[in-house]
PDB file of C-alpha atoms and ligand atoms in Angstrom:
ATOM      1  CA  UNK A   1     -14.153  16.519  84.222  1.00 95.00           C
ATOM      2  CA  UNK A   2     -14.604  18.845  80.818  1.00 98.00           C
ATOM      3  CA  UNK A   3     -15.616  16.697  77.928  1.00 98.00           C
ATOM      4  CA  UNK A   4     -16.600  19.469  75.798  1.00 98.00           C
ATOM      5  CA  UNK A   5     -13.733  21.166  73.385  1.00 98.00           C
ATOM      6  CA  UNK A   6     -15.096  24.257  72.945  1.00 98.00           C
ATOM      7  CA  UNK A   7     -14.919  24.629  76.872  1.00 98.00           C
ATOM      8  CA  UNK A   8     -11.556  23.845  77.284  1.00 98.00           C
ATOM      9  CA  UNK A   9      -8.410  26.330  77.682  1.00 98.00           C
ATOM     10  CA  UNK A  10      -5.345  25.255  75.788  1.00 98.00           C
ATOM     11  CA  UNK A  11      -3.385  23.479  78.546  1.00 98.00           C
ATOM     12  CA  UNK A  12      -6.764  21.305  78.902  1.00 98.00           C
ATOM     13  CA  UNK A  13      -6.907  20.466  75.490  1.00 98.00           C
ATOM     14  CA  UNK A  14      -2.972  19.792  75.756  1.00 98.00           C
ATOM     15  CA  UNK A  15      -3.445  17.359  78.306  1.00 98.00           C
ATOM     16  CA  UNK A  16      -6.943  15.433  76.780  1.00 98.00           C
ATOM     17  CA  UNK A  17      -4.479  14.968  73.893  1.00 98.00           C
ATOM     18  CA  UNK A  18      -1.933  13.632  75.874  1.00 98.00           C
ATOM     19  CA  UNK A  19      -4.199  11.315  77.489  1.00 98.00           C
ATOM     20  CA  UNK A  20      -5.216  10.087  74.299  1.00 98.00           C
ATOM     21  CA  UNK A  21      -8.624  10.325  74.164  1.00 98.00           C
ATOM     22  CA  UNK A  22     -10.923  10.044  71.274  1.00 99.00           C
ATOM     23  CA  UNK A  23     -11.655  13.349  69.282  1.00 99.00           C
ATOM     24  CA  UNK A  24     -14.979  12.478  68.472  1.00 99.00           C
ATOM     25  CA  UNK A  25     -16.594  14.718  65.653  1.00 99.00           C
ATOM     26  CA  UNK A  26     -20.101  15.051  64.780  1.00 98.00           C
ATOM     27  CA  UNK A  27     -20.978  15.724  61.293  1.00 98.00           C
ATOM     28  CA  UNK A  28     -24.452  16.445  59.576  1.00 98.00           C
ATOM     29  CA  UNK A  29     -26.300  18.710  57.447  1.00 98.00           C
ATOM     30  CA  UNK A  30     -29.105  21.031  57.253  1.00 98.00           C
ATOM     31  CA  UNK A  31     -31.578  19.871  54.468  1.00 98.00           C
ATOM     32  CA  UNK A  32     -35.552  19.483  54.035  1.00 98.00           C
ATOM     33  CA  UNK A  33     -36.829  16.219  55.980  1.00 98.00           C
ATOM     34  CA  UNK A  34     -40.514  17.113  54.964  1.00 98.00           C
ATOM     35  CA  UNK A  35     -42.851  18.787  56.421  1.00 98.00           C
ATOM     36  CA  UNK A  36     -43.025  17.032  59.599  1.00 98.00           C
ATOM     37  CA  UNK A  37     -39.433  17.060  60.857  1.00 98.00           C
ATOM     38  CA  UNK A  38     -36.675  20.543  60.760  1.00 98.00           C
ATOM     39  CA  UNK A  39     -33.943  20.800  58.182  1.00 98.00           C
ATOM     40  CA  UNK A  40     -31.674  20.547  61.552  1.00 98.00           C
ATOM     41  CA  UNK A  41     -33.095  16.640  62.031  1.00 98.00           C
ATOM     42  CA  UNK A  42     -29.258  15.299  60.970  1.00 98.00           C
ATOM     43  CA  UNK A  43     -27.387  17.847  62.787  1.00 98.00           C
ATOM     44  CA  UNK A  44     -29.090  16.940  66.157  1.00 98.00           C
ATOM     45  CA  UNK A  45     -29.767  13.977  66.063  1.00 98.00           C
ATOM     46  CA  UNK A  46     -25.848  12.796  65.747  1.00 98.00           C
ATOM     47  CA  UNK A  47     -24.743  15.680  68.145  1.00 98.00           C
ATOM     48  CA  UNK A  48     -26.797  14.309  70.922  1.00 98.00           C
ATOM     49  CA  UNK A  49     -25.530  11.008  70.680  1.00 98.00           C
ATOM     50  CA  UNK A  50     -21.911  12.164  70.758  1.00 98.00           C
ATOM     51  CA  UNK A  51     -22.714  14.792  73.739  1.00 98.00           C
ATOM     52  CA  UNK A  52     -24.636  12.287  75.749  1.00 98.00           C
ATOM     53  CA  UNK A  53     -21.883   9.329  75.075  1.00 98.00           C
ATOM     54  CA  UNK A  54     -18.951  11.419  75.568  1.00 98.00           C
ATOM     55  CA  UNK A  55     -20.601  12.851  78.927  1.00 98.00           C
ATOM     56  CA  UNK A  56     -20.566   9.388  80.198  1.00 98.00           C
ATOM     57  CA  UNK A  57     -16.868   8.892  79.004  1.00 98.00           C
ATOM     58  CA  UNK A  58     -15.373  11.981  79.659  1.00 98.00           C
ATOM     59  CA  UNK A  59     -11.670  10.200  80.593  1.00 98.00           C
ATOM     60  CA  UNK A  60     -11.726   8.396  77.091  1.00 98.00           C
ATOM     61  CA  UNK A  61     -13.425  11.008  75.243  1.00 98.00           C
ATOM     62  CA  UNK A  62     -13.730  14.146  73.562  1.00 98.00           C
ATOM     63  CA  UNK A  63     -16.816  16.160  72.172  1.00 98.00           C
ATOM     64  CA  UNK A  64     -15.296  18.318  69.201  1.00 98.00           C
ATOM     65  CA  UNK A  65     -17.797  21.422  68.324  1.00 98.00           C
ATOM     66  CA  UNK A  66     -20.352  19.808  65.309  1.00 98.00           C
ATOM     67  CA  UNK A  67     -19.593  20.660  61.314  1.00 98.00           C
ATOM     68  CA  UNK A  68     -22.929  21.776  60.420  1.00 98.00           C
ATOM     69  CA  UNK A  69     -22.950  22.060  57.291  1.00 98.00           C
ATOM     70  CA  UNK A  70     -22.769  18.836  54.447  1.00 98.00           C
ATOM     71  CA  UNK A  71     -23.098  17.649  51.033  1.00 98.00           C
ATOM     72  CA  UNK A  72     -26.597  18.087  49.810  1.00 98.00           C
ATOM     73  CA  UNK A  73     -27.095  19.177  45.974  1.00 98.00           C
ATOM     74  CA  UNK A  74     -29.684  16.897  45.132  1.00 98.00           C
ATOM     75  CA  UNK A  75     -32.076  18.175  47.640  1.00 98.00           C
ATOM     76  CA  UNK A  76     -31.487  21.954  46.915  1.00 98.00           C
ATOM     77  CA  UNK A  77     -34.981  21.493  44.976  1.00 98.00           C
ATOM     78  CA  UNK A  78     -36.246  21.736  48.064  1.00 98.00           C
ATOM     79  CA  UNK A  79     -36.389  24.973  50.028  1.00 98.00           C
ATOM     80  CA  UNK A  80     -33.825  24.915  52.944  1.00 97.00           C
ATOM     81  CA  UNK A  81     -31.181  22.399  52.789  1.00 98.00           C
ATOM     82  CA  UNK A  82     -27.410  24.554  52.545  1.00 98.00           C
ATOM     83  CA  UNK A  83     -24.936  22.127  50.365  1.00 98.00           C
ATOM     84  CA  UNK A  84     -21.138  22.463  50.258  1.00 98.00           C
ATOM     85  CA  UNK A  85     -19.134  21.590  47.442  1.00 98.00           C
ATOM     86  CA  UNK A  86     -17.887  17.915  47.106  1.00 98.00           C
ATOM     87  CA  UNK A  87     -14.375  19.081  47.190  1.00 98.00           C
ATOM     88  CA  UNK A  88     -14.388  21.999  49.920  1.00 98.00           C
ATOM     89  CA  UNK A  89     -16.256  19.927  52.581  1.00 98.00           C
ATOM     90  CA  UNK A  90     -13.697  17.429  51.718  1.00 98.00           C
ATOM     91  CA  UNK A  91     -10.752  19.754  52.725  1.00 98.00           C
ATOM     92  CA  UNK A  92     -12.924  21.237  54.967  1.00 98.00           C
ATOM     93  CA  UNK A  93     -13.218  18.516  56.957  1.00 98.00           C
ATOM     94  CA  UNK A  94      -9.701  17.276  56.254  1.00 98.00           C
ATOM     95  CA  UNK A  95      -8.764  20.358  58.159  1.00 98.00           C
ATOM     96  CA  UNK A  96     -10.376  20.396  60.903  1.00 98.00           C
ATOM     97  CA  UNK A  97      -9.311  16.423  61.646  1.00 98.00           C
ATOM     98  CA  UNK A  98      -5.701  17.227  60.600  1.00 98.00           C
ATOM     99  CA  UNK A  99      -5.727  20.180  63.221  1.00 98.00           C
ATOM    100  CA  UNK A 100      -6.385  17.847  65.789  1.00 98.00           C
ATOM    101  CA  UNK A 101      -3.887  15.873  64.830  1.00 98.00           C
ATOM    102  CA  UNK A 102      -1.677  18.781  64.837  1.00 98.00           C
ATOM    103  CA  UNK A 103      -2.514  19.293  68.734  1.00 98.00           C
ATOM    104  CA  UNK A 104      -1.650  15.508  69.073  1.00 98.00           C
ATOM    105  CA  UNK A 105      -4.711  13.379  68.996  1.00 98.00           C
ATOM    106  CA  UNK A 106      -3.902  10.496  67.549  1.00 98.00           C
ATOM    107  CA  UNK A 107      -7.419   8.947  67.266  1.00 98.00           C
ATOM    108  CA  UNK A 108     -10.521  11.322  65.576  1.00 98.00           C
ATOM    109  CA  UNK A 109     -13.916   9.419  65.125  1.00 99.00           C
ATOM    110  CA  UNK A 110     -16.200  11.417  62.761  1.00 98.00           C
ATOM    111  CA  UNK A 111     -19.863  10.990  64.041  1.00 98.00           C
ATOM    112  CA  UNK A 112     -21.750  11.210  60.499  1.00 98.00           C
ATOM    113  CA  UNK A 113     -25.962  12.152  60.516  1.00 98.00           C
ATOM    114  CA  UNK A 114     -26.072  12.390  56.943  1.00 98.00           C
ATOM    115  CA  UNK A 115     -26.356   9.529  54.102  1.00 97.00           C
ATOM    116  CA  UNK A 116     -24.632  11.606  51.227  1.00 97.00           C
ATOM    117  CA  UNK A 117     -21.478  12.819  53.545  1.00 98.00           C
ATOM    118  CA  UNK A 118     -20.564   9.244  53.937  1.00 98.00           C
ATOM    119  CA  UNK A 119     -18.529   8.932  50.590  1.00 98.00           C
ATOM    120  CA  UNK A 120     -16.728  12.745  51.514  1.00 98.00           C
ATOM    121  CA  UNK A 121     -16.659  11.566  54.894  1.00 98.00           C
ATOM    122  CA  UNK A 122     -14.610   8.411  53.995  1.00 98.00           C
ATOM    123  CA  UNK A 123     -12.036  10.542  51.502  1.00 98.00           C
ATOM    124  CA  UNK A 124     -11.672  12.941  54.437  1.00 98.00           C
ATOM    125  CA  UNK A 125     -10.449  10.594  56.800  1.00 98.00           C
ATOM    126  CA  UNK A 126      -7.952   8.486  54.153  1.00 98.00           C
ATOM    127  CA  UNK A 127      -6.908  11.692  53.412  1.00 98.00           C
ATOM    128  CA  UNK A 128      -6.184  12.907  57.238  1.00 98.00           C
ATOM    129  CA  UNK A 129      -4.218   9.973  57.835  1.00 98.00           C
ATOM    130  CA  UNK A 130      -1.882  10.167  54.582  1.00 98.00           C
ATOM    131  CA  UNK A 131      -1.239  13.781  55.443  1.00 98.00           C
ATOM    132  CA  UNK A 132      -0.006  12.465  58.555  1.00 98.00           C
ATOM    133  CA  UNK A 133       1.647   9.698  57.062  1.00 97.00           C
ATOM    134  CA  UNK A 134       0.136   6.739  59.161  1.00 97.00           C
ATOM    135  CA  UNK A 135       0.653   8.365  62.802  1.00 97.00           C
ATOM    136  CA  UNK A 136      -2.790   8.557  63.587  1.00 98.00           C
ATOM    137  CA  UNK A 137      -6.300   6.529  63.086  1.00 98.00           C
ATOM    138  CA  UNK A 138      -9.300   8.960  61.537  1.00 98.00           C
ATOM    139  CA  UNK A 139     -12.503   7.204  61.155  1.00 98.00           C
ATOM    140  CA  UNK A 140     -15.747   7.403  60.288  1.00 98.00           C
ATOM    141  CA  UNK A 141     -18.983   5.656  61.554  1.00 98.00           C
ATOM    142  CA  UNK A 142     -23.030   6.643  60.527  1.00 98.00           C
ATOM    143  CA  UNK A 143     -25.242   6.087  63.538  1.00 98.00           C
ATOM    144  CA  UNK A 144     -27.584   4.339  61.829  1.00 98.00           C
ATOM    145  CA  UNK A 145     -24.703   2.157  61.492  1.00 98.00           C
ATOM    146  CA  UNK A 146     -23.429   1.379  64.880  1.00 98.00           C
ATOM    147  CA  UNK A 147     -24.122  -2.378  65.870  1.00 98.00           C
ATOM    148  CA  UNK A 148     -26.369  -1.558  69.475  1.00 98.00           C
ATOM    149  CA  UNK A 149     -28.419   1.151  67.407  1.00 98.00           C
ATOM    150  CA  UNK A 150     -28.785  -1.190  64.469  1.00 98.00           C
ATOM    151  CA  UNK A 151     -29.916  -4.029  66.044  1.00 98.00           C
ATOM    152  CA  UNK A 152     -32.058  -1.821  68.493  1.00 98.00           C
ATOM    153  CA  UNK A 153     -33.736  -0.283  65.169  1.00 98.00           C
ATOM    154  CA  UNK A 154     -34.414  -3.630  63.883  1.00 97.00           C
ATOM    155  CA  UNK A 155     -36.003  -5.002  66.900  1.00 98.00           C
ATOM    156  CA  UNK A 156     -38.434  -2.477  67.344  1.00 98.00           C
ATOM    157  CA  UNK A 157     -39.023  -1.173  63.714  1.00 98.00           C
ATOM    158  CA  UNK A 158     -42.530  -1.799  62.278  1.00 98.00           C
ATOM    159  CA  UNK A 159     -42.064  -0.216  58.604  1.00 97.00           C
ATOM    160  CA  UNK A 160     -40.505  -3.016  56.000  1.00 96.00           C
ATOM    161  CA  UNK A 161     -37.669  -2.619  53.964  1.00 96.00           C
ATOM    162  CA  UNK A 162     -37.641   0.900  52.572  1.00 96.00           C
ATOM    163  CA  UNK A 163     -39.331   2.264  55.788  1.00 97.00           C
ATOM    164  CA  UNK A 164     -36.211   3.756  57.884  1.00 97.00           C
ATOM    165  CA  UNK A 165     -34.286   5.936  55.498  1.00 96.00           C
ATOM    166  CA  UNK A 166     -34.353   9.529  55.311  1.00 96.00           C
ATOM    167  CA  UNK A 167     -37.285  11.562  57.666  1.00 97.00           C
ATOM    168  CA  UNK A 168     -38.720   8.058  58.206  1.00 97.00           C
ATOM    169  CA  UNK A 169     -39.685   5.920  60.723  1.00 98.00           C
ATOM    170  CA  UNK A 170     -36.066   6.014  62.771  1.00 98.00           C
ATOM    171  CA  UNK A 171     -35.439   9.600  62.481  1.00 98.00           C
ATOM    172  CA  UNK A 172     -38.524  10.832  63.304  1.00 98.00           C
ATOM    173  CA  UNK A 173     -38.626   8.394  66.109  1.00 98.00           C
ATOM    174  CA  UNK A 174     -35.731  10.052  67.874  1.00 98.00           C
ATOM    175  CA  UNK A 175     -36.275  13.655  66.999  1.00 98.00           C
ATOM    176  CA  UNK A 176     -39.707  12.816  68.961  1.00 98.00           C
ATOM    177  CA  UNK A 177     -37.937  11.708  71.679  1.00 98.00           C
ATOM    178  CA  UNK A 178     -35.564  14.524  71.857  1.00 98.00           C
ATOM    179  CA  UNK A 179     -37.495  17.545  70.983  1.00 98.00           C
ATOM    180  CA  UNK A 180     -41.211  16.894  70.385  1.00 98.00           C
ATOM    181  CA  UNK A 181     -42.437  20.078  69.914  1.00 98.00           C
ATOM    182  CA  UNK A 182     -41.049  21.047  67.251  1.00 98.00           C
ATOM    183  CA  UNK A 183     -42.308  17.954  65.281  1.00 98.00           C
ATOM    184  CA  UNK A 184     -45.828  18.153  63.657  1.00 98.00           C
ATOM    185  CA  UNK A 185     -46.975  14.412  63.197  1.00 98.00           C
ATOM    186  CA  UNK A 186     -50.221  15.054  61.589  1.00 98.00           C
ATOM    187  CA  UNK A 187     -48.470  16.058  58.467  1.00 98.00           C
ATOM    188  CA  UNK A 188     -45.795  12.949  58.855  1.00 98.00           C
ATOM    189  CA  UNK A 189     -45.834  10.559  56.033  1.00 98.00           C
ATOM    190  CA  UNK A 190     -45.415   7.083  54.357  1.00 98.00           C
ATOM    191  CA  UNK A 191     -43.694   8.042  50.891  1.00 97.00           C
ATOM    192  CA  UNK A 192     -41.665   5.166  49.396  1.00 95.00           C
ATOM    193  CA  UNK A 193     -38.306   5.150  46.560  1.00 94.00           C
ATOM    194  CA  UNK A 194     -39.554   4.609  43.083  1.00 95.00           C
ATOM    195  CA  UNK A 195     -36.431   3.368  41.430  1.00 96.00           C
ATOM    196  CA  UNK A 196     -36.535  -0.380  41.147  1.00 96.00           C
ATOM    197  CA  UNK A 197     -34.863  -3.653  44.339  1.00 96.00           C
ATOM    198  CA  UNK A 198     -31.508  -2.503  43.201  1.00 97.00           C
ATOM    199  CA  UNK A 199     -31.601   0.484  43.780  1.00 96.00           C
ATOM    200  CA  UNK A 200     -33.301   1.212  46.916  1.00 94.00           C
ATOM    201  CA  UNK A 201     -31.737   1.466  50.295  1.00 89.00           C
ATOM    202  CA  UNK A 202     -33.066   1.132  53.820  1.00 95.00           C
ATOM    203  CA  UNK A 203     -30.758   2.900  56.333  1.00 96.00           C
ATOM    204  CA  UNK A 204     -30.952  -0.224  58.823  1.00 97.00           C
ATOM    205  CA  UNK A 205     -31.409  -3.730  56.723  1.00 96.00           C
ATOM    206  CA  UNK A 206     -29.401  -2.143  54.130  1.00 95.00           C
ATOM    207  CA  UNK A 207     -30.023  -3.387  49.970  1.00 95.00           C
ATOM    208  CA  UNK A 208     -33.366  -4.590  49.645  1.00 95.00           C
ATOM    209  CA  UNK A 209     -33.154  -8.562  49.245  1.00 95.00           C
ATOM    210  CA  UNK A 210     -35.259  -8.574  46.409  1.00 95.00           C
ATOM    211  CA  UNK A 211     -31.950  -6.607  44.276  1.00 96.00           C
ATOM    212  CA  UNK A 212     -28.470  -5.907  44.286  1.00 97.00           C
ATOM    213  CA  UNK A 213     -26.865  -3.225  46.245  1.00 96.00           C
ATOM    214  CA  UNK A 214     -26.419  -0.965  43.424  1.00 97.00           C
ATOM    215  CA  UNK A 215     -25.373   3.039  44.129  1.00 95.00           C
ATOM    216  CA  UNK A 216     -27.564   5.381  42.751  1.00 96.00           C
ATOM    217  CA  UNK A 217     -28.496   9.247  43.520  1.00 96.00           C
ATOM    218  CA  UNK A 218     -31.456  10.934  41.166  1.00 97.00           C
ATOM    219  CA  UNK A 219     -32.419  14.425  42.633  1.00 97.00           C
ATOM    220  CA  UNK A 220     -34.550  14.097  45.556  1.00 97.00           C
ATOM    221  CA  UNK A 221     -37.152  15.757  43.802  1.00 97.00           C
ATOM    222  CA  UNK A 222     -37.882  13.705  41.451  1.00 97.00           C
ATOM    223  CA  UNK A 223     -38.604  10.361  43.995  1.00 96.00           C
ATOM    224  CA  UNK A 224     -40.495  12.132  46.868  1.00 96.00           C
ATOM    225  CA  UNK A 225     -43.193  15.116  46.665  1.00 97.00           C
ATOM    226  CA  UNK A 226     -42.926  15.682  50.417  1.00 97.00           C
ATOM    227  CA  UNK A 227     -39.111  15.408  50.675  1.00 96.00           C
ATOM    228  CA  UNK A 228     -39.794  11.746  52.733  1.00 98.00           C
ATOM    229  CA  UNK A 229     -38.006   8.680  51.426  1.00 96.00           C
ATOM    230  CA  UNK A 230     -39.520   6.119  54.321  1.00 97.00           C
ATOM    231  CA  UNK A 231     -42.589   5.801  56.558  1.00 98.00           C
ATOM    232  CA  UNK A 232     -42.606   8.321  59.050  1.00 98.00           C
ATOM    233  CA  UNK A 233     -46.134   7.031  60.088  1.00 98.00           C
ATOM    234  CA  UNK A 234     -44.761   4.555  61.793  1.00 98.00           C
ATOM    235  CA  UNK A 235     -42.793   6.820  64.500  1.00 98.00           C
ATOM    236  CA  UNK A 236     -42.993   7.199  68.167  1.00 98.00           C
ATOM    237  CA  UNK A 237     -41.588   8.698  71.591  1.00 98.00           C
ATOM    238  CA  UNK A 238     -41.007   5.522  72.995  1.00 98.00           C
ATOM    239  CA  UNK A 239     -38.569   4.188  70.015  1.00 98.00           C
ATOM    240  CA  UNK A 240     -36.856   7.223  69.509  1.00 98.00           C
ATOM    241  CA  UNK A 241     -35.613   6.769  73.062  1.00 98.00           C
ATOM    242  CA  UNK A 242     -34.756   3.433  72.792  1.00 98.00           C
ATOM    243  CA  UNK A 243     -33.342   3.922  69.415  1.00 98.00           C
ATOM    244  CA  UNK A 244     -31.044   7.099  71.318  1.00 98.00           C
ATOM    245  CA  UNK A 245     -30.144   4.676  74.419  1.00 98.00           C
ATOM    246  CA  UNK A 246     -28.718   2.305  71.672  1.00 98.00           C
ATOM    247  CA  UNK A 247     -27.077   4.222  69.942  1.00 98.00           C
ATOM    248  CA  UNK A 248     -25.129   6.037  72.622  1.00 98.00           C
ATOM    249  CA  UNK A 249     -24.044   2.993  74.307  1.00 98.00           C
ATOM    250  CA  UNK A 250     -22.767   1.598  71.345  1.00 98.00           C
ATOM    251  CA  UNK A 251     -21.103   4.360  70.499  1.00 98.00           C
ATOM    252  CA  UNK A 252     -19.387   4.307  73.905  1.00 99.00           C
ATOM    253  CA  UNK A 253     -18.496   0.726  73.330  1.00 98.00           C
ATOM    254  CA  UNK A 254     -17.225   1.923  69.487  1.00 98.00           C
ATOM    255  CA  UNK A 255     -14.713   4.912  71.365  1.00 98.00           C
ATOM    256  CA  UNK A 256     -13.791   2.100  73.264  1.00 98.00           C
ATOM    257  CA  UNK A 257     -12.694  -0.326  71.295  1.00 98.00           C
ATOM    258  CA  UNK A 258     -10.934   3.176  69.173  1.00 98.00           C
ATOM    259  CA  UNK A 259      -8.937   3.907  71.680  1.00 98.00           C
ATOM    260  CA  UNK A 260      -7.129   0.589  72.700  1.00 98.00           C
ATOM    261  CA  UNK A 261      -6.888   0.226  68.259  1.00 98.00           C
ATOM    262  CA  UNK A 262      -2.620  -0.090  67.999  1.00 98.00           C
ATOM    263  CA  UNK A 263      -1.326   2.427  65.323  1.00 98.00           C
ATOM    264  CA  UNK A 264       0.899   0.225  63.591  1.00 97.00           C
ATOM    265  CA  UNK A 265       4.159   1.092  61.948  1.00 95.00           C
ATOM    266  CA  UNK A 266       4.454   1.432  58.613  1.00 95.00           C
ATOM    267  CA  UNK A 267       7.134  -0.761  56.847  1.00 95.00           C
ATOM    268  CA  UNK A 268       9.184   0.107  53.603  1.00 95.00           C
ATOM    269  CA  UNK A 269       9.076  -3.285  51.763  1.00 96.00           C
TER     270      UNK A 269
HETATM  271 ZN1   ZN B   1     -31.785  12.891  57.812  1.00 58.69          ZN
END
């Protein structure tokens, strides 16, 4: 059975809407993740875990072609990363989720690799669902953020707080385990966030204890030298592919529980 969009003919795509399975969209960026890891480390990683969870749910599920391309301005410092404007990748991506609509899915689940398209992200999808005034469900889930890959991460993490954000130690861990070769380790790093508790982040324990969980977005440049915000030191084959097996089965389980998710009426009151 096709899972993949792009591979479908129209009357396919008719009937995978019909059947109402999940449009599941990847979404990433291409930006510097030092000088260990590609700019593509966001793109990948998040498109693998859709392909390989979709391929196992093909009847529930399907794999919409990646948008490549995110929200990066802060890093453009940095040789490499392509940004989009805030507002065009927000109608960018409002378009592409209100086409599917348009063919009849009624349930699009945007697969985000990328910290800064979370608050785009989240517009994007709001916006999908007023356009189509509450007839169908458009959500958005990192995949750093999924419970199995989260509590996966945290089991077999061994930076502390600060250590798994961007290029660290859970990136790097499954870019390892899904290309190696193009990874050179001897130049991975440990480079930590400057800026005070408050304001630091770790992509799986989330604020830092010590603060509150204040929002705040210098230019990369000025808090890393090699483009690393976490301890990439710490990474390995073996937990990036545990870290990938978690996440795609709870993504699986998240499509899931999408798809039986009523889409309740709206009421005039
Ligand atoms: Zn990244």
């Amino acid at each position: 059975m096709k899972y993949r969009y792009a591979e479908m003919v129209w009357s396919e795509i008719k009937e995978a809407a019909q059947q109402e399975r999940v449009a599941v969209l990847p979404v990433g960026t291409h930006e510097d993740h030092g000088l260990h890891l590609p700019v593509d480390a966001d793109v990948l990683i998040c498109t693998e875990i859709c392909e390989r969870a979709v391929a196992q749910i093909p009847a529930e599920a399907v794999l919409v072609p990646p948008v490549i391309h995110g929200y990066s301005p802060h890093h453009m410092d940095f040789p490499g990363p392509i940004t989009i404007s805030w507002d065009t990748f927000i109608k960018y991506v409002k378009d592409v989720c209100c086409s599917l609509a348009h063919h009849d899915f009624k349930r699009i689940l945007m697969v985000n690799g990328h910290g800064s398209n979370t608050a785009p992200l989240e517009l994007a999808a709001r916006q999908s669902i007023i356009e189509y005034e509450g007839k169908i469900l458009c959500a958005l889930v990192n995949h750093w953020e999924i419970r199995k890959a989260k509590e996966m991460g945290n089991k077999l993490r061994e930076s502390d707080h600060g250590g798994v954000s961007h290029a660290g130690e859970y990136e790097t861990s499954i870019y390892l385990a899904l290309k190696p070769d193009l990874l050179d380790m001897n130049k991975a790093v440990d480079e930590r966030s400057p800026l005070p508790p408050s304001f630091q982040a770790d992509l799986l324990l989330g604020a830092n204890p010590e603060g509150s969980a204040a929002h705040l977005m210098p230019y990369w440049s000025s808090m890393t030298e090699s483009g690393v915000r976490g301890d990439a030191t710490k990474a390995s084959v073996e937990k990036g592919k545990n870290f990938l097996e978690a996440a795609i089965e709870g993504l699986i389980e998240l499509i899931r529980e999408f798809k039986v998710t009523k889409i309740l009426p709206r009421k005039k009151h």
